[in-house]
Amino acid sequence: MSNNRVIIFDTSLRDGEQAPGAAMTVPEKIQVAHQLARLGVDVIEAGFPISSPGQYEAVRRIAREVDGPTICALARAKKDDIEAAGKALEGGANTRIHTFIATSDIHLESKFADARYGETLAQKRETVVEMALEAVRHARTFTDDVEFSAEDAGRTDTDYLVRIVKAVIEAGATTINIPDTTGYCVPDEYALLIRQVIEGAGSPEGVVFSTHCHDDLGLAAANSLAGLQAGARQVECTINGIGERAGNASLEEVVMALNVRSDHFGLETGIQPKLLFPTSKMVSTFTGFQVQPNKAIIGKNAFAHEAGIHQDGVLKNRETYEIMRAEDVGQEAESIRLGRHSGRHGLFSRLERLGIRIEPGDRAGVYAQFVGLADRKKEINDSDLINLFHHEPASMDSPHYSLEKFHVTVGSGQEPQATVTVKNLQDDVIIEKTATGDGPIDALYSAIDHAINEGHDLVNYSIRSVSEGSDSFGEVSVLIGIGGPLFAGKASSTDVIEASAHAYMNALNSLAAYRLDKESIEFVGSGIMQAFDSPKES
Ligand code: MN
């Protein structure tokens, strides 16, 4: 690879998905991974296998099913984590294990407070170097492509950072990531850190240095670019900048800065910019995280010229106020809406552009679904299409419960009441229950709880409109928990009460599948609890 080629490492499915409420189902993650491959990313971080059965399954399937990019799995510097990552990646063509350990004093003092890691800070530092070496060596038994991250490198003592980096390179790490985990650095400072680490390590041949920046001060993209100028050749980033807290560096911003200002940076990537917007759409639909209208590159207004003087200028010569064109980043086609008179060609070419893969045998069925939707909605936009064809509910292979019927009554001066008929498919029993509640959804969920009668907490319920107009799709996301693992359910419909009912049933079915799946519980059992009681970001 030439020295001006930047490796784009997408972590939308790992760091991105760690954003509260951004959970995606396994089928959704596989679709996103296929789209990232089309987009041209070099590495896909597909998940953190030991943290949950869903993460393990997502990595396992993406490693086997997605061609092109290197598929990466995250692991703490622990034997069980690395084994889970190695096992999940088995059978993949190009795989990477990404192992990490905290190196800043503040992390060492708190995460490694226990005396078994050493009494003094100096001793703890030694222990952490040993743990890192062991982890890298162990990871190398699964793959030759091993990445090491010094968590909170942005606040780590530079001499110590250089020491651990040199050691892990000797042990076989081929990519060294210097994360600004807390989003604390500013560009010149981060560039200096990267330069010091590369020089301190002796600019080793064949080793790639990487940025991983968070946007807590709105500097993630700027810091990533500064890191590249200082010699890093991999950028860790996410679609739409999703991620922990304020998010990660956004892929589209970093890529388009390199692209539009190639005169300044002299660096290139393998990204197809025209696929940035469709990919952004897909990720925002699946995570439920709307993109702000004024977001650079992919925001709805990023290319809208409102002021008359600007409009006039753009009409005369678009370069007066535009440094890139909407169509360069794939923004133009959204404005062409499909309706009931759109033919098969219009539908299938749009789906293809959106990265939605329809097998020839399924085309007739898909077209029928589209026509059905067109009967309910005047205009169908990209979000509707993604929603219609992608939303396979999680673990629906063998659902445990099915909602046979529901009836909800609401009205002024009357307490909302719901009646449901739920079938337990395992023992073929049908139960009907009625409940009241503070509102229609509360009543509905109480009635379902009575019918199912298994303990769990409703952790989160959210509803949003996927497209525009009062006939738009409402998408409901629910998260339920049993004091540890969380189970997500999502459903959409033009009827929000129906969507609420199905989202809840999907989450309950995931929970029921988890309770039944003894094998996966045993495999990740200890890992889940470890992962949930310590911070899992890197
Ligand atoms: Mn991170």
Short mmCIF file of N, CA, C and O in Angstrom, two decimals, residues 36-128:
data_model
loop_
_atom_site.label_atom_id
_atom_site.label_comp_id
_atom_site.label_asym_id
_atom_site.label_seq_id
_atom_site.Cartn_x
_atom_site.Cartn_y
_atom_site.Cartn_z
N LEU A 36 -21.07 -1.21 3.99
CA LEU A 36 -19.73 -0.66 4.26
C LEU A 36 -18.72 -1.23 3.28
O LEU A 36 -17.80 -0.54 2.83
N ALA A 37 -18.90 -2.50 2.93
CA ALA A 37 -18.00 -3.13 1.96
C ALA A 37 -18.16 -2.45 0.60
O ALA A 37 -17.18 -2.14 -0.08
N ARG A 38 -19.40 -2.18 0.21
CA ARG A 38 -19.64 -1.48 -1.06
C ARG A 38 -19.06 -0.07 -1.01
O ARG A 38 -18.53 0.44 -2.00
N LEU A 39 -19.19 0.57 0.13
CA LEU A 39 -18.68 1.93 0.31
C LEU A 39 -17.16 1.98 0.15
O LEU A 39 -16.61 2.99 -0.26
N GLY A 40 -16.51 0.86 0.47
CA GLY A 40 -15.06 0.80 0.26
C GLY A 40 -14.23 0.93 1.52
O GLY A 40 -13.04 1.28 1.43
N VAL A 41 -14.82 0.68 2.70
CA VAL A 41 -14.00 0.75 3.91
C VAL A 41 -13.00 -0.42 3.89
O VAL A 41 -13.26 -1.45 3.29
N ASP A 42 -11.87 -0.22 4.54
CA ASP A 42 -10.83 -1.25 4.53
C ASP A 42 -11.01 -2.26 5.66
O ASP A 42 -10.72 -3.43 5.51
N VAL A 43 -11.47 -1.77 6.81
CA VAL A 43 -11.65 -2.64 7.97
C VAL A 43 -13.02 -2.36 8.58
O VAL A 43 -13.41 -1.19 8.73
N ILE A 44 -13.74 -3.42 8.91
CA ILE A 44 -15.03 -3.28 9.62
C ILE A 44 -14.85 -3.86 11.01
O ILE A 44 -14.57 -5.05 11.14
N GLU A 45 -14.98 -3.02 12.03
CA GLU A 45 -14.99 -3.57 13.38
C GLU A 45 -16.43 -4.01 13.64
O GLU A 45 -17.33 -3.19 13.78
N ALA A 46 -16.64 -5.33 13.67
CA ALA A 46 -18.01 -5.85 13.64
C ALA A 46 -18.62 -6.02 15.02
O ALA A 46 -19.83 -6.17 15.14
N GLY A 47 -17.80 -5.98 16.07
CA GLY A 47 -18.38 -6.10 17.40
C GLY A 47 -17.37 -6.53 18.44
O GLY A 47 -16.17 -6.62 18.17
N PHE A 48 -17.90 -6.80 19.62
CA PHE A 48 -17.13 -7.15 20.80
C PHE A 48 -17.68 -8.49 21.27
O PHE A 48 -18.58 -8.55 22.10
N PRO A 49 -17.18 -9.59 20.67
CA PRO A 49 -17.86 -10.88 20.79
C PRO A 49 -18.18 -11.34 22.21
O PRO A 49 -19.24 -11.89 22.44
N ILE A 50 -17.29 -11.10 23.17
CA ILE A 50 -17.57 -11.66 24.49
C ILE A 50 -18.67 -10.89 25.22
O ILE A 50 -19.23 -11.39 26.19
N SER A 51 -19.00 -9.70 24.76
CA SER A 51 -19.92 -8.87 25.55
C SER A 51 -21.36 -9.34 25.52
O SER A 51 -22.11 -9.07 26.44
N SER A 52 -21.78 -10.03 24.45
CA SER A 52 -23.16 -10.55 24.45
C SER A 52 -23.31 -11.57 23.33
O SER A 52 -22.55 -11.56 22.36
N PRO A 53 -24.30 -12.45 23.44
CA PRO A 53 -24.52 -13.44 22.38
C PRO A 53 -24.81 -12.76 21.04
O PRO A 53 -24.38 -13.24 19.99
N GLY A 54 -25.51 -11.63 21.08
CA GLY A 54 -25.84 -10.92 19.83
C GLY A 54 -24.59 -10.39 19.16
O GLY A 54 -24.44 -10.44 17.93
N GLN A 55 -23.65 -9.85 19.95
CA GLN A 55 -22.40 -9.33 19.40
C GLN A 55 -21.59 -10.49 18.80
O GLN A 55 -21.00 -10.36 17.73
N TYR A 56 -21.54 -11.59 19.51
CA TYR A 56 -20.79 -12.75 19.04
C TYR A 56 -21.34 -13.21 17.69
O TYR A 56 -20.60 -13.43 16.73
N GLU A 57 -22.66 -13.32 17.63
CA GLU A 57 -23.33 -13.80 16.42
C GLU A 57 -23.10 -12.83 15.25
O GLU A 57 -22.87 -13.25 14.11
N ALA A 58 -23.16 -11.53 15.53
CA ALA A 58 -22.96 -10.54 14.47
C ALA A 58 -21.55 -10.68 13.88
O ALA A 58 -21.37 -10.69 12.66
N VAL A 59 -20.54 -10.79 14.74
CA VAL A 59 -19.16 -10.92 14.24
C VAL A 59 -19.02 -12.22 13.45
O VAL A 59 -18.43 -12.24 12.37
N ARG A 60 -19.58 -13.29 14.00
CA ARG A 60 -19.45 -14.60 13.36
C ARG A 60 -20.03 -14.55 11.94
O ARG A 60 -19.40 -14.98 10.97
N ARG A 61 -21.22 -13.99 11.82
CA ARG A 61 -21.86 -13.98 10.50
C ARG A 61 -21.20 -12.99 9.54
O ARG A 61 -21.04 -13.28 8.36
N ILE A 62 -20.80 -11.82 10.03
CA ILE A 62 -20.17 -10.84 9.15
C ILE A 62 -18.84 -11.39 8.63
O ILE A 62 -18.52 -11.25 7.45
N ALA A 63 -18.07 -12.05 9.49
CA ALA A 63 -16.78 -12.62 9.06
C ALA A 63 -16.98 -13.63 7.93
O ALA A 63 -16.18 -13.72 7.01
N ARG A 64 -18.06 -14.38 7.99
CA ARG A 64 -18.30 -15.40 6.97
C ARG A 64 -18.98 -14.85 5.72
O ARG A 64 -18.77 -15.35 4.63
N GLU A 65 -19.85 -13.84 5.91
CA GLU A 65 -20.74 -13.46 4.81
C GLU A 65 -20.31 -12.22 4.04
O GLU A 65 -20.77 -12.02 2.92
N VAL A 66 -19.47 -11.38 4.64
CA VAL A 66 -19.16 -10.11 3.97
C VAL A 66 -17.77 -10.17 3.33
O VAL A 66 -16.77 -10.36 4.01
N ASP A 67 -17.74 -10.01 2.01
CA ASP A 67 -16.48 -10.10 1.27
C ASP A 67 -15.86 -8.72 1.12
O ASP A 67 -16.55 -7.74 0.97
N GLY A 68 -14.54 -8.71 1.08
CA GLY A 68 -13.82 -7.46 0.79
C GLY A 68 -13.01 -6.98 1.98
O GLY A 68 -11.82 -7.27 2.09
N PRO A 69 -13.66 -6.23 2.88
CA PRO A 69 -12.89 -5.64 3.98
C PRO A 69 -12.35 -6.69 4.96
O PRO A 69 -12.87 -7.80 5.04
N THR A 70 -11.34 -6.28 5.72
CA THR A 70 -10.89 -7.08 6.86
C THR A 70 -11.96 -6.97 7.94
O THR A 70 -12.46 -5.87 8.20
N ILE A 71 -12.30 -8.08 8.55
CA ILE A 71 -13.32 -8.05 9.61
C ILE A 71 -12.60 -8.15 10.96
O ILE A 71 -11.79 -9.06 11.18
N CYS A 72 -12.91 -7.19 11.82
CA CYS A 72 -12.20 -7.05 13.09
C CYS A 72 -13.13 -7.29 14.27
O CYS A 72 -14.30 -6.92 14.21
N ALA A 73 -12.60 -7.92 15.32
CA ALA A 73 -13.37 -8.13 16.54
C ALA A 73 -12.59 -7.55 17.72
O ALA A 73 -11.37 -7.70 17.79
N LEU A 74 -13.32 -6.93 18.64
CA LEU A 74 -12.68 -6.30 19.81
C LEU A 74 -12.55 -7.29 20.96
O LEU A 74 -13.42 -8.15 21.16
N ALA A 75 -11.47 -7.16 21.71
CA ALA A 75 -11.25 -8.01 22.88
C ALA A 75 -10.44 -7.23 23.90
O ALA A 75 -9.46 -6.57 23.54
N ARG A 76 -10.84 -7.29 25.18
CA ARG A 76 -9.95 -6.73 26.19
C ARG A 76 -8.70 -7.61 26.25
O ARG A 76 -8.68 -8.71 25.69
N ALA A 77 -7.68 -7.15 26.95
CA ALA A 77 -6.44 -7.93 27.05
C ALA A 77 -6.65 -9.06 28.05
O ALA A 77 -6.02 -9.13 29.09
N LYS A 78 -7.61 -9.94 27.70
CA LYS A 78 -7.94 -11.07 28.56
C LYS A 78 -8.09 -12.30 27.68
O LYS A 78 -8.62 -12.21 26.57
N LYS A 79 -7.67 -13.42 28.23
CA LYS A 79 -7.66 -14.67 27.48
C LYS A 79 -9.06 -15.01 26.93
O LYS A 79 -9.21 -15.32 25.75
N ASP A 80 -10.08 -14.93 27.79
CA ASP A 80 -11.43 -15.31 27.36
C ASP A 80 -11.94 -14.41 26.25
O ASP A 80 -12.60 -14.86 25.31
N ASP A 81 -11.63 -13.13 26.36
CA ASP A 81 -12.07 -12.18 25.33
C ASP A 81 -11.44 -12.52 23.99
O ASP A 81 -12.09 -12.51 22.94
N ILE A 82 -10.13 -12.80 24.02
CA ILE A 82 -9.41 -13.05 22.78
C ILE A 82 -9.87 -14.35 22.16
O ILE A 82 -10.06 -14.46 20.94
N GLU A 83 -10.14 -15.33 23.01
CA GLU A 83 -10.65 -16.60 22.47
C GLU A 83 -12.03 -16.42 21.85
O GLU A 83 -12.31 -16.98 20.79
N ALA A 84 -12.88 -15.65 22.50
CA ALA A 84 -14.22 -15.41 21.92
C ALA A 84 -14.08 -14.69 20.58
O ALA A 84 -14.76 -15.03 19.61
N ALA A 85 -13.17 -13.71 20.52
CA ALA A 85 -12.96 -12.97 19.26
C ALA A 85 -12.42 -13.91 18.18
O ALA A 85 -12.92 -13.94 17.05
N GLY A 86 -11.41 -14.71 18.55
CA GLY A 86 -10.81 -15.63 17.59
C GLY A 86 -11.82 -16.63 17.06
O GLY A 86 -11.88 -16.90 15.86
N LYS A 87 -12.64 -17.12 17.98
CA LYS A 87 -13.63 -18.13 17.59
C LYS A 87 -14.71 -17.51 16.69
O LYS A 87 -15.13 -18.10 15.70
N ALA A 88 -15.14 -16.29 17.03
CA ALA A 88 -16.17 -15.63 16.23
C ALA A 88 -15.67 -15.34 14.82
O ALA A 88 -16.43 -15.39 13.86
N LEU A 89 -14.37 -15.07 14.68
CA LEU A 89 -13.81 -14.70 13.36
C LEU A 89 -13.45 -15.91 12.51
O LEU A 89 -13.14 -15.76 11.32
N GLU A 90 -13.48 -17.09 13.11
CA GLU A 90 -13.06 -18.31 12.42
C GLU A 90 -13.76 -18.45 11.06
O GLU A 90 -14.97 -18.26 10.96
N GLY A 91 -13.00 -18.79 10.04
CA GLY A 91 -13.62 -19.00 8.73
C GLY A 91 -13.65 -17.74 7.88
O GLY A 91 -14.02 -17.81 6.71
N GLY A 92 -13.31 -16.59 8.44
CA GLY A 92 -13.30 -15.36 7.65
C GLY A 92 -12.04 -15.29 6.78
O GLY A 92 -11.01 -15.87 7.14
N ALA A 93 -12.12 -14.58 5.65
CA ALA A 93 -10.98 -14.53 4.73
C ALA A 93 -9.86 -13.64 5.30
O ALA A 93 -8.71 -14.06 5.37
N ASN A 94 -10.20 -12.41 5.71
CA ASN A 94 -9.22 -11.49 6.30
C ASN A 94 -9.77 -11.05 7.64
O ASN A 94 -10.79 -10.37 7.70
N THR A 95 -9.10 -11.44 8.71
CA THR A 95 -9.64 -11.13 10.03
C THR A 95 -8.58 -10.46 10.89
O THR A 95 -7.39 -10.65 10.71
N ARG A 96 -9.07 -9.64 11.81
CA ARG A 96 -8.18 -8.92 12.73
C ARG A 96 -8.74 -9.01 14.15
O ARG A 96 -9.95 -8.87 14.35
N ILE A 97 -7.86 -9.22 15.11
CA ILE A 97 -8.26 -9.09 16.51
C ILE A 97 -7.70 -7.77 17.02
O ILE A 97 -6.53 -7.45 16.82
N HIS A 98 -8.58 -7.01 17.65
CA HIS A 98 -8.22 -5.69 18.19
C HIS A 98 -8.29 -5.81 19.71
O HIS A 98 -9.37 -5.96 20.28
N THR A 99 -7.14 -5.80 20.35
CA THR A 99 -7.13 -5.92 21.81
C THR A 99 -6.70 -4.61 22.44
O THR A 99 -5.93 -3.84 21.85
N PHE A 100 -7.25 -4.33 23.61
CA PHE A 100 -6.96 -3.03 24.23
C PHE A 100 -6.81 -3.16 25.72
O PHE A 100 -7.34 -4.07 26.36
N ILE A 101 -6.05 -2.21 26.27
CA ILE A 101 -5.93 -2.10 27.72
C ILE A 101 -5.67 -0.64 28.06
O ILE A 101 -5.06 0.09 27.26
N ALA A 102 -6.15 -0.23 29.23
CA ALA A 102 -6.01 1.17 29.62
C ALA A 102 -4.58 1.47 30.05
O ALA A 102 -3.93 0.64 30.69
N THR A 103 -4.09 2.65 29.69
CA THR A 103 -2.70 3.01 30.01
C THR A 103 -2.55 4.33 30.77
O THR A 103 -1.46 4.61 31.26
N SER A 104 -3.62 5.12 30.85
CA SER A 104 -3.46 6.42 31.55
C SER A 104 -3.47 6.17 33.06
O SER A 104 -4.08 5.21 33.54
N ASP A 105 -2.80 7.05 33.80
CA ASP A 105 -2.74 6.90 35.25
C ASP A 105 -4.13 6.83 35.86
O ASP A 105 -4.41 5.99 36.71
N ILE A 106 -5.01 7.68 35.39
CA ILE A 106 -6.35 7.74 36.00
C ILE A 106 -7.09 6.41 35.78
O ILE A 106 -7.77 5.91 36.67
N HIS A 107 -6.91 5.78 34.61
CA HIS A 107 -7.52 4.48 34.37
C HIS A 107 -6.82 3.38 35.18
O HIS A 107 -7.47 2.49 35.71
N LEU A 108 -5.48 3.46 35.24
CA LEU A 108 -4.73 2.44 35.99
C LEU A 108 -5.15 2.44 37.46
O LEU A 108 -5.38 1.39 38.05
N GLU A 109 -5.27 3.65 38.02
CA GLU A 109 -5.63 3.76 39.44
C GLU A 109 -7.03 3.24 39.73
O GLU A 109 -7.29 2.71 40.80
N SER A 110 -7.95 3.41 38.75
CA SER A 110 -9.32 2.98 39.07
C SER A 110 -9.63 1.58 38.57
O SER A 110 -10.16 0.75 39.30
N LYS A 111 -9.26 1.25 37.31
CA LYS A 111 -9.60 -0.08 36.78
C LYS A 111 -8.72 -1.16 37.38
O LYS A 111 -9.13 -2.31 37.46
N PHE A 112 -7.50 -0.80 37.73
CA PHE A 112 -6.57 -1.79 38.27
C PHE A 112 -6.24 -1.45 39.72
O PHE A 112 -5.11 -1.59 40.17
N ALA A 113 -7.27 -0.99 40.43
CA ALA A 113 -7.10 -0.59 41.83
C ALA A 113 -6.68 -1.78 42.70
O ALA A 113 -5.90 -1.63 43.63
N ASP A 114 -7.19 -2.97 42.36
CA ASP A 114 -6.92 -4.17 43.16
C ASP A 114 -5.41 -4.40 43.30
O ASP A 114 -4.65 -4.27 42.33
N ALA A 115 -5.00 -4.80 44.52
CA ALA A 115 -3.57 -4.97 44.81
C ALA A 115 -2.93 -6.06 43.96
O ALA A 115 -1.70 -6.05 43.76
N ARG A 116 -3.74 -6.99 43.41
CA ARG A 116 -3.12 -8.05 42.60
C ARG A 116 -2.46 -7.50 41.33
O ARG A 116 -1.66 -8.17 40.69
N TYR A 117 -2.83 -6.26 40.95
CA TYR A 117 -2.17 -5.63 39.79
C TYR A 117 -0.92 -4.86 40.21
O TYR A 117 -0.27 -4.24 39.37
N GLY A 118 -0.60 -4.86 41.49
CA GLY A 118 0.56 -4.10 41.99
C GLY A 118 0.12 -3.06 43.00
O GLY A 118 -1.00 -2.55 42.92
N GLU A 119 1.04 -2.75 43.90
CA GLU A 119 0.71 -1.80 44.97
C GLU A 119 0.85 -0.37 44.48
O GLU A 119 -0.01 0.47 44.72
N THR A 120 1.93 -0.09 43.76
CA THR A 120 2.21 1.28 43.33
C THR A 120 1.83 1.46 41.86
O THR A 120 1.63 0.47 41.13
N LEU A 121 1.78 2.71 41.46
CA LEU A 121 1.47 3.00 40.05
C LEU A 121 2.51 2.36 39.13
O LEU A 121 2.18 1.79 38.09
N ALA A 122 3.79 2.44 39.56
CA ALA A 122 4.86 1.86 38.74
C ALA A 122 4.65 0.36 38.56
O ALA A 122 4.82 -0.18 37.45
N GLN A 123 4.24 -0.32 39.62
CA GLN A 123 4.00 -1.76 39.53
C GLN A 123 2.79 -2.06 38.62
O GLN A 123 2.81 -2.99 37.83
N LYS A 124 1.75 -1.23 38.76
CA LYS A 124 0.56 -1.43 37.92
C LYS A 124 0.93 -1.26 36.45
O LYS A 124 0.46 -1.99 35.58
N ARG A 125 1.79 -0.29 36.17
CA ARG A 125 2.23 -0.06 34.78
C ARG A 125 2.94 -1.31 34.25
O ARG A 125 2.73 -1.70 33.10
N GLU A 126 3.77 -1.92 35.08
CA GLU A 126 4.47 -3.14 34.66
C GLU A 126 3.47 -4.24 34.34
O GLU A 126 3.56 -4.93 33.33
N THR A 127 2.49 -4.41 35.26
CA THR A 127 1.49 -5.46 35.08
C THR A 127 0.75 -5.26 33.76
O THR A 127 0.50 -6.21 33.02
N VAL A 128 0.40 -4.00 33.48
CA VAL A 128 -0.36 -3.71 32.26
C VAL A 128 0.47 -4.03 31.01
O VAL A 128 -0.05 -4.58 30.03
#
